[in-house]
Amino acid sequence: EDRKTSGKRSGGVFVMISNRFVCAHQPQLTTKCEITWVKLEVSGSQPIYIAAYYRPHENDEGSLDEFRRSLEMVTQKKGNIWVAGDLNFPRMKWPDQNPQIEQECPNRQVYEKFVSILDDFSLVQMVSEPTRGENILDLFLTSNDTLINKVYTIPGVSDHAGVCIEANLKPKLVKVKPRRVFIYSKANWNL
């Protein structure tokens, strides 16, 4: 197709947004970590704040503190949050989207801090396939997992697999037929 896209690179993360949408860079949400934010506006729906975040080392606690600060600023605004990036948590497993830290993890405090961030900001991690070796290092976090239809990986241009997300930008409204509710106390039982 002849769609043009623009992208923003942060560390090893590249986020592409089609020019069919109103999208604006949000430099005021950037903190002292490798993160960049854009605001995607969709008519008739809440905006989506999308971040590309790179955490360079497994034991990098300072980057997590700055990530938290950035999320605190974003949550003061109304909208959904999507964060994509290489977060470098090789000792984290994700059964059924629940974070589990391996027993022998030497940086347990840093891992627990990340799990606390997920809980505090109601973020769900959606990637279930390994992105480097046997590890899920590249994550996709969302504050509204009902918008996400499909998450899968593709061969990447580096030693990491690429993560692809298929999502609805607007929530689907499902009309439910009214159900019948019988009021037995008003029934005529003398028939």
PDB file of C-alpha atoms in Angstrom:
ATOM      1  CA  GLU A   1       0.000   0.000   0.000  1.00  0.00           C
ATOM      2  CA  ASP A   2       1.014   3.609  -0.284  1.00  0.00           C
ATOM      3  CA  ARG A   3       0.746   4.342   3.437  1.00  0.00           C
ATOM      4  CA  LYS A   4       3.561   6.420   4.800  1.00  0.00           C
ATOM      5  CA  THR A   5       4.760   5.837   8.312  1.00  0.00           C
ATOM      6  CA  SER A   6       6.901   7.786  10.686  1.00  0.00           C
ATOM      7  CA  GLY A   7       8.850   6.255  13.482  1.00  0.00           C
ATOM      8  CA  LYS A   8      10.749   7.049  16.626  1.00  0.00           C
ATOM      9  CA  ARG A   9      13.781   5.089  17.769  1.00  0.00           C
ATOM     10  CA  SER A  10      14.714   4.617  21.437  1.00  0.00           C
ATOM     11  CA  GLY A  11      17.587   2.261  22.151  1.00  0.00           C
ATOM     12  CA  GLY A  12      16.817  -0.889  20.161  1.00  0.00           C
ATOM     13  CA  VAL A  13      13.084  -0.115  19.884  1.00  0.00           C
ATOM     14  CA  PHE A  14      11.350   1.318  16.839  1.00  0.00           C
ATOM     15  CA  VAL A  15       7.688   2.307  16.979  1.00  0.00           C
ATOM     16  CA  MET A  16       5.884   2.976  13.709  1.00  0.00           C
ATOM     17  CA  ILE A  17       2.690   4.999  13.476  1.00  0.00           C
ATOM     18  CA  SER A  18       0.770   5.366  10.210  1.00  0.00           C
ATOM     19  CA  ASN A  19       0.216   8.912   8.960  1.00  0.00           C
ATOM     20  CA  ARG A  20      -3.520   8.120   8.829  1.00  0.00           C
ATOM     21  CA  PHE A  21      -3.726   8.966  12.541  1.00  0.00           C
ATOM     22  CA  VAL A  22      -3.194  12.120  14.555  1.00  0.00           C
ATOM     23  CA  CYS A  23      -0.039  11.436  16.498  1.00  0.00           C
ATOM     24  CA  ALA A  24       2.090  13.870  18.483  1.00  0.00           C
ATOM     25  CA  HIS A  25       5.431  13.464  20.246  1.00  0.00           C
ATOM     26  CA  GLN A  26       5.136  14.036  24.021  1.00  0.00           C
ATOM     27  CA  PRO A  27       8.592  15.249  25.171  1.00  0.00           C
ATOM     28  CA  GLN A  28       7.217  16.412  28.545  1.00  0.00           C
ATOM     29  CA  LEU A  29       6.700  12.734  29.499  1.00  0.00           C
ATOM     30  CA  THR A  30      10.349  11.803  28.905  1.00  0.00           C
ATOM     31  CA  THR A  31      12.533  11.209  31.955  1.00  0.00           C
ATOM     32  CA  LYS A  32      16.204  10.300  32.443  1.00  0.00           C
ATOM     33  CA  CYS A  33      15.900   6.874  30.882  1.00  0.00           C
ATOM     34  CA  GLU A  34      15.767   5.750  27.267  1.00  0.00           C
ATOM     35  CA  ILE A  35      12.072   6.366  26.697  1.00  0.00           C
ATOM     36  CA  THR A  36      10.044   8.380  24.249  1.00  0.00           C
ATOM     37  CA  TRP A  37       6.277   8.908  24.147  1.00  0.00           C
ATOM     38  CA  VAL A  38       3.732   9.716  21.464  1.00  0.00           C
ATOM     39  CA  LYS A  39       0.043  10.430  21.877  1.00  0.00           C
ATOM     40  CA  LEU A  40      -2.194   8.710  19.339  1.00  0.00           C
ATOM     41  CA  GLU A  41      -5.600  10.332  18.994  1.00  0.00           C
ATOM     42  CA  VAL A  42      -8.490   8.352  17.586  1.00  0.00           C
ATOM     43  CA  SER A  43     -11.813  10.026  16.945  1.00  0.00           C
ATOM     44  CA  GLY A  44     -14.505   8.765  19.319  1.00  0.00           C
ATOM     45  CA  SER A  45     -12.074   7.010  21.655  1.00  0.00           C
ATOM     46  CA  GLN A  46      -9.629   7.747  24.444  1.00  0.00           C
ATOM     47  CA  PRO A  47      -6.127   8.660  23.292  1.00  0.00           C
ATOM     48  CA  ILE A  48      -3.395   6.039  23.476  1.00  0.00           C
ATOM     49  CA  TYR A  49      -0.035   7.027  24.957  1.00  0.00           C
ATOM     50  CA  ILE A  50       2.593   4.857  23.278  1.00  0.00           C
ATOM     51  CA  ALA A  51       6.141   4.557  24.592  1.00  0.00           C
ATOM     52  CA  ALA A  52       9.282   3.011  23.215  1.00  0.00           C
ATOM     53  CA  TYR A  53      11.446   2.097  26.223  1.00  0.00           C
ATOM     54  CA  TYR A  54      14.889   0.512  26.362  1.00  0.00           C
ATOM     55  CA  ARG A  55      16.403  -0.702  29.637  1.00  0.00           C
ATOM     56  CA  PRO A  56      20.033  -1.511  28.761  1.00  0.00           C
ATOM     57  CA  HIS A  57      21.043  -3.834  31.632  1.00  0.00           C
ATOM     58  CA  GLU A  58      19.370  -6.496  33.750  1.00  0.00           C
ATOM     59  CA  ASN A  59      20.487  -4.849  37.015  1.00  0.00           C
ATOM     60  CA  ASP A  60      19.664  -1.250  35.944  1.00  0.00           C
ATOM     61  CA  GLU A  61      17.523  -0.048  38.843  1.00  0.00           C
ATOM     62  CA  GLY A  62      17.900   3.659  38.037  1.00  0.00           C
ATOM     63  CA  SER A  63      16.223   3.209  34.674  1.00  0.00           C
ATOM     64  CA  LEU A  64      13.245   1.561  36.395  1.00  0.00           C
ATOM     65  CA  ASP A  65      12.923   4.505  38.793  1.00  0.00           C
ATOM     66  CA  GLU A  66      12.825   6.890  35.827  1.00  0.00           C
ATOM     67  CA  PHE A  67      10.362   4.619  34.027  1.00  0.00           C
ATOM     68  CA  ARG A  68       8.077   4.861  37.072  1.00  0.00           C
ATOM     69  CA  ARG A  69       8.359   8.671  37.055  1.00  0.00           C
ATOM     70  CA  SER A  70       7.417   8.729  33.388  1.00  0.00           C
ATOM     71  CA  LEU A  71       4.385   6.488  33.995  1.00  0.00           C
ATOM     72  CA  GLU A  72       3.284   8.710  36.881  1.00  0.00           C
ATOM     73  CA  MET A  73       3.146  11.668  34.492  1.00  0.00           C
ATOM     74  CA  VAL A  74       1.237   9.694  31.852  1.00  0.00           C
ATOM     75  CA  THR A  75      -1.379   8.394  34.277  1.00  0.00           C
ATOM     76  CA  GLN A  76      -2.292  11.984  35.172  1.00  0.00           C
ATOM     77  CA  LYS A  77      -3.713  12.191  31.666  1.00  0.00           C
ATOM     78  CA  LYS A  78      -6.793  10.369  30.436  1.00  0.00           C
ATOM     79  CA  GLY A  79      -6.094   7.543  28.008  1.00  0.00           C
ATOM     80  CA  ASN A  80      -4.697   4.065  27.484  1.00  0.00           C
ATOM     81  CA  ILE A  81      -1.021   3.204  27.833  1.00  0.00           C
ATOM     82  CA  TRP A  82       1.095   1.015  25.558  1.00  0.00           C
ATOM     83  CA  VAL A  83       4.793   0.449  26.271  1.00  0.00           C
ATOM     84  CA  ALA A  84       6.995  -1.557  23.919  1.00  0.00           C
ATOM     85  CA  GLY A  85      10.657  -2.278  24.328  1.00  0.00           C
ATOM     86  CA  ASP A  86      13.625  -4.354  25.344  1.00  0.00           C
ATOM     87  CA  LEU A  87      13.347  -4.374  29.128  1.00  0.00           C
ATOM     88  CA  ASN A  88      16.043  -7.015  29.773  1.00  0.00           C
ATOM     89  CA  PHE A  89      14.437  -9.249  32.388  1.00  0.00           C
ATOM     90  CA  PRO A  90      15.845 -12.658  31.347  1.00  0.00           C
ATOM     91  CA  ARG A  91      14.968 -14.310  34.679  1.00  0.00           C
ATOM     92  CA  MET A  92      11.276 -13.447  34.398  1.00  0.00           C
ATOM     93  CA  LYS A  93       8.754 -15.950  33.063  1.00  0.00           C
ATOM     94  CA  TRP A  94       5.234 -15.003  31.952  1.00  0.00           C
ATOM     95  CA  PRO A  95       2.803 -17.925  32.361  1.00  0.00           C
ATOM     96  CA  ASP A  96      -0.708 -16.672  31.552  1.00  0.00           C
ATOM     97  CA  GLN A  97       0.603 -13.070  31.498  1.00  0.00           C
ATOM     98  CA  ASN A  98       1.598 -13.310  35.181  1.00  0.00           C
ATOM     99  CA  PRO A  99       5.169 -12.341  36.065  1.00  0.00           C
ATOM    100  CA  GLN A 100       7.194 -15.040  37.852  1.00  0.00           C
ATOM    101  CA  ILE A 101      10.747 -14.395  38.947  1.00  0.00           C
ATOM    102  CA  GLU A 102      13.098 -17.385  38.789  1.00  0.00           C
ATOM    103  CA  GLN A 103      14.230 -18.657  42.199  1.00  0.00           C
ATOM    104  CA  GLU A 104      17.960 -18.216  41.500  1.00  0.00           C
ATOM    105  CA  CYS A 105      17.604 -14.586  40.326  1.00  0.00           C
ATOM    106  CA  PRO A 106      20.583 -12.593  41.700  1.00  0.00           C
ATOM    107  CA  ASN A 107      18.838  -9.225  41.097  1.00  0.00           C
ATOM    108  CA  ARG A 108      15.566 -10.130  42.783  1.00  0.00           C
ATOM    109  CA  GLN A 109      15.050  -6.627  44.224  1.00  0.00           C
ATOM    110  CA  VAL A 110      15.158  -5.054  40.746  1.00  0.00           C
ATOM    111  CA  TYR A 111      12.753  -7.661  39.367  1.00  0.00           C
ATOM    112  CA  GLU A 112      10.351  -7.119  42.272  1.00  0.00           C
ATOM    113  CA  LYS A 113      10.486  -3.376  41.633  1.00  0.00           C
ATOM    114  CA  PHE A 114       9.391  -4.010  38.040  1.00  0.00           C
ATOM    115  CA  VAL A 115       6.528  -6.268  39.144  1.00  0.00           C
ATOM    116  CA  SER A 116       5.480  -3.516  41.551  1.00  0.00           C
ATOM    117  CA  ILE A 117       5.404  -1.030  38.647  1.00  0.00           C
ATOM    118  CA  LEU A 118       3.174  -3.387  36.659  1.00  0.00           C
ATOM    119  CA  ASP A 119       0.796  -3.687  39.626  1.00  0.00           C
ATOM    120  CA  ASP A 120       0.806   0.015  40.526  1.00  0.00           C
ATOM    121  CA  PHE A 121      -0.071   1.130  36.998  1.00  0.00           C
ATOM    122  CA  SER A 122      -2.333  -1.845  36.124  1.00  0.00           C
ATOM    123  CA  LEU A 123      -0.142  -2.863  33.204  1.00  0.00           C
ATOM    124  CA  VAL A 124      -0.417  -6.275  31.553  1.00  0.00           C
ATOM    125  CA  GLN A 125       2.521  -7.825  29.681  1.00  0.00           C
ATOM    126  CA  MET A 126       1.257  -9.438  26.460  1.00  0.00           C
ATOM    127  CA  VAL A 127       4.279 -11.151  24.815  1.00  0.00           C
ATOM    128  CA  SER A 128       4.263 -14.930  25.339  1.00  0.00           C
ATOM    129  CA  GLU A 129       6.906 -16.117  22.851  1.00  0.00           C
ATOM    130  CA  PRO A 130      10.695 -15.861  23.412  1.00  0.00           C
ATOM    131  CA  THR A 131      12.283 -12.836  21.753  1.00  0.00           C
ATOM    132  CA  ARG A 132      15.961 -13.702  22.335  1.00  0.00           C
ATOM    133  CA  GLY A 133      17.061 -17.296  22.831  1.00  0.00           C
ATOM    134  CA  GLU A 134      14.650 -18.819  25.353  1.00  0.00           C
ATOM    135  CA  ASN A 135      13.910 -15.479  27.043  1.00  0.00           C
ATOM    136  CA  ILE A 136      11.135 -12.943  26.661  1.00  0.00           C
ATOM    137  CA  LEU A 137      13.211  -9.753  26.826  1.00  0.00           C
ATOM    138  CA  ASP A 138      11.095  -7.598  24.515  1.00  0.00           C
ATOM    139  CA  LEU A 139       7.814  -6.766  26.180  1.00  0.00           C
ATOM    140  CA  PHE A 140       4.532  -5.106  25.301  1.00  0.00           C
ATOM    141  CA  LEU A 141       2.739  -3.561  28.281  1.00  0.00           C
ATOM    142  CA  THR A 142      -0.806  -2.253  28.099  1.00  0.00           C
ATOM    143  CA  SER A 143      -3.279  -0.696  30.486  1.00  0.00           C
ATOM    144  CA  ASN A 144      -6.193  -2.097  28.446  1.00  0.00           C
ATOM    145  CA  ASP A 145      -5.603  -5.643  27.205  1.00  0.00           C
ATOM    146  CA  THR A 146      -9.119  -5.814  25.713  1.00  0.00           C
ATOM    147  CA  LEU A 147      -7.857  -3.658  22.824  1.00  0.00           C
ATOM    148  CA  ILE A 148      -5.205  -6.244  21.908  1.00  0.00           C
ATOM    149  CA  ASN A 149      -6.305  -8.898  19.398  1.00  0.00           C
ATOM    150  CA  LYS A 150      -3.060 -10.722  18.716  1.00  0.00           C
ATOM    151  CA  VAL A 151       0.598 -10.643  19.757  1.00  0.00           C
ATOM    152  CA  TYR A 152       3.250 -12.592  17.875  1.00  0.00           C
ATOM    153  CA  THR A 153       6.941 -12.478  17.044  1.00  0.00           C
ATOM    154  CA  ILE A 154       8.728 -12.342  13.705  1.00  0.00           C
ATOM    155  CA  PRO A 155      12.424 -12.716  12.858  1.00  0.00           C
ATOM    156  CA  GLY A 156      14.161  -9.485  13.775  1.00  0.00           C
ATOM    157  CA  VAL A 157      16.979  -7.533  12.200  1.00  0.00           C
ATOM    158  CA  SER A 158      19.226  -8.183  15.204  1.00  0.00           C
ATOM    159  CA  ASP A 159      19.566 -11.043  17.687  1.00  0.00           C
ATOM    160  CA  HIS A 160      16.062 -10.240  18.993  1.00  0.00           C
ATOM    161  CA  ALA A 161      12.765 -11.256  17.417  1.00  0.00           C
ATOM    162  CA  GLY A 162      10.404  -8.451  16.487  1.00  0.00           C
ATOM    163  CA  VAL A 163       7.139  -8.169  18.397  1.00  0.00           C
ATOM    164  CA  CYS A 164       3.992  -7.464  16.373  1.00  0.00           C
ATOM    165  CA  ILE A 165       0.727  -6.295  17.882  1.00  0.00           C
ATOM    166  CA  GLU A 166      -2.675  -6.359  16.222  1.00  0.00           C
ATOM    167  CA  ALA A 167      -5.027  -4.098  18.126  1.00  0.00           C
ATOM    168  CA  ASN A 168      -8.313  -2.255  17.992  1.00  0.00           C
ATOM    169  CA  LEU A 169      -7.919   1.457  18.489  1.00  0.00           C
ATOM    170  CA  LYS A 170     -11.508   1.702  19.662  1.00  0.00           C
ATOM    171  CA  PRO A 171     -13.194  -0.712  22.033  1.00  0.00           C
ATOM    172  CA  LYS A 172     -15.728  -2.975  20.374  1.00  0.00           C
ATOM    173  CA  LEU A 173     -19.243  -2.591  21.700  1.00  0.00           C
ATOM    174  CA  VAL A 174     -21.002  -5.916  21.777  1.00  0.00           C
ATOM    175  CA  LYS A 175     -24.757  -5.690  21.938  1.00  0.00           C
ATOM    176  CA  VAL A 176     -26.183  -8.352  24.194  1.00  0.00           C
ATOM    177  CA  LYS A 177     -29.751  -9.476  23.729  1.00  0.00           C
ATOM    178  CA  PRO A 178     -31.821  -8.909  26.833  1.00  0.00           C
ATOM    179  CA  ARG A 179     -32.317 -12.120  28.747  1.00  0.00           C
ATOM    180  CA  ARG A 180     -35.581 -13.355  30.116  1.00  0.00           C
ATOM    181  CA  VAL A 181     -35.908 -13.276  33.857  1.00  0.00           C
ATOM    182  CA  PHE A 182     -38.876 -15.097  35.303  1.00  0.00           C
ATOM    183  CA  ILE A 183     -40.398 -13.713  38.490  1.00  0.00           C
ATOM    184  CA  TYR A 184     -41.633 -16.857  40.153  1.00  0.00           C
ATOM    185  CA  SER A 185     -43.178 -15.029  43.087  1.00  0.00           C
ATOM    186  CA  LYS A 186     -45.705 -13.453  40.700  1.00  0.00           C
ATOM    187  CA  ALA A 187     -46.580 -16.655  38.856  1.00  0.00           C
ATOM    188  CA  ASN A 188     -50.085 -18.064  38.889  1.00  0.00           C
ATOM    189  CA  TRP A 189     -49.439 -21.569  40.241  1.00  0.00           C
ATOM    190  CA  ASN A 190     -53.147 -22.489  40.314  1.00  0.00           C
ATOM    191  CA  LEU A 191     -53.423 -23.372  36.624  1.00  0.00           C
TER     192      LEU A 191
END
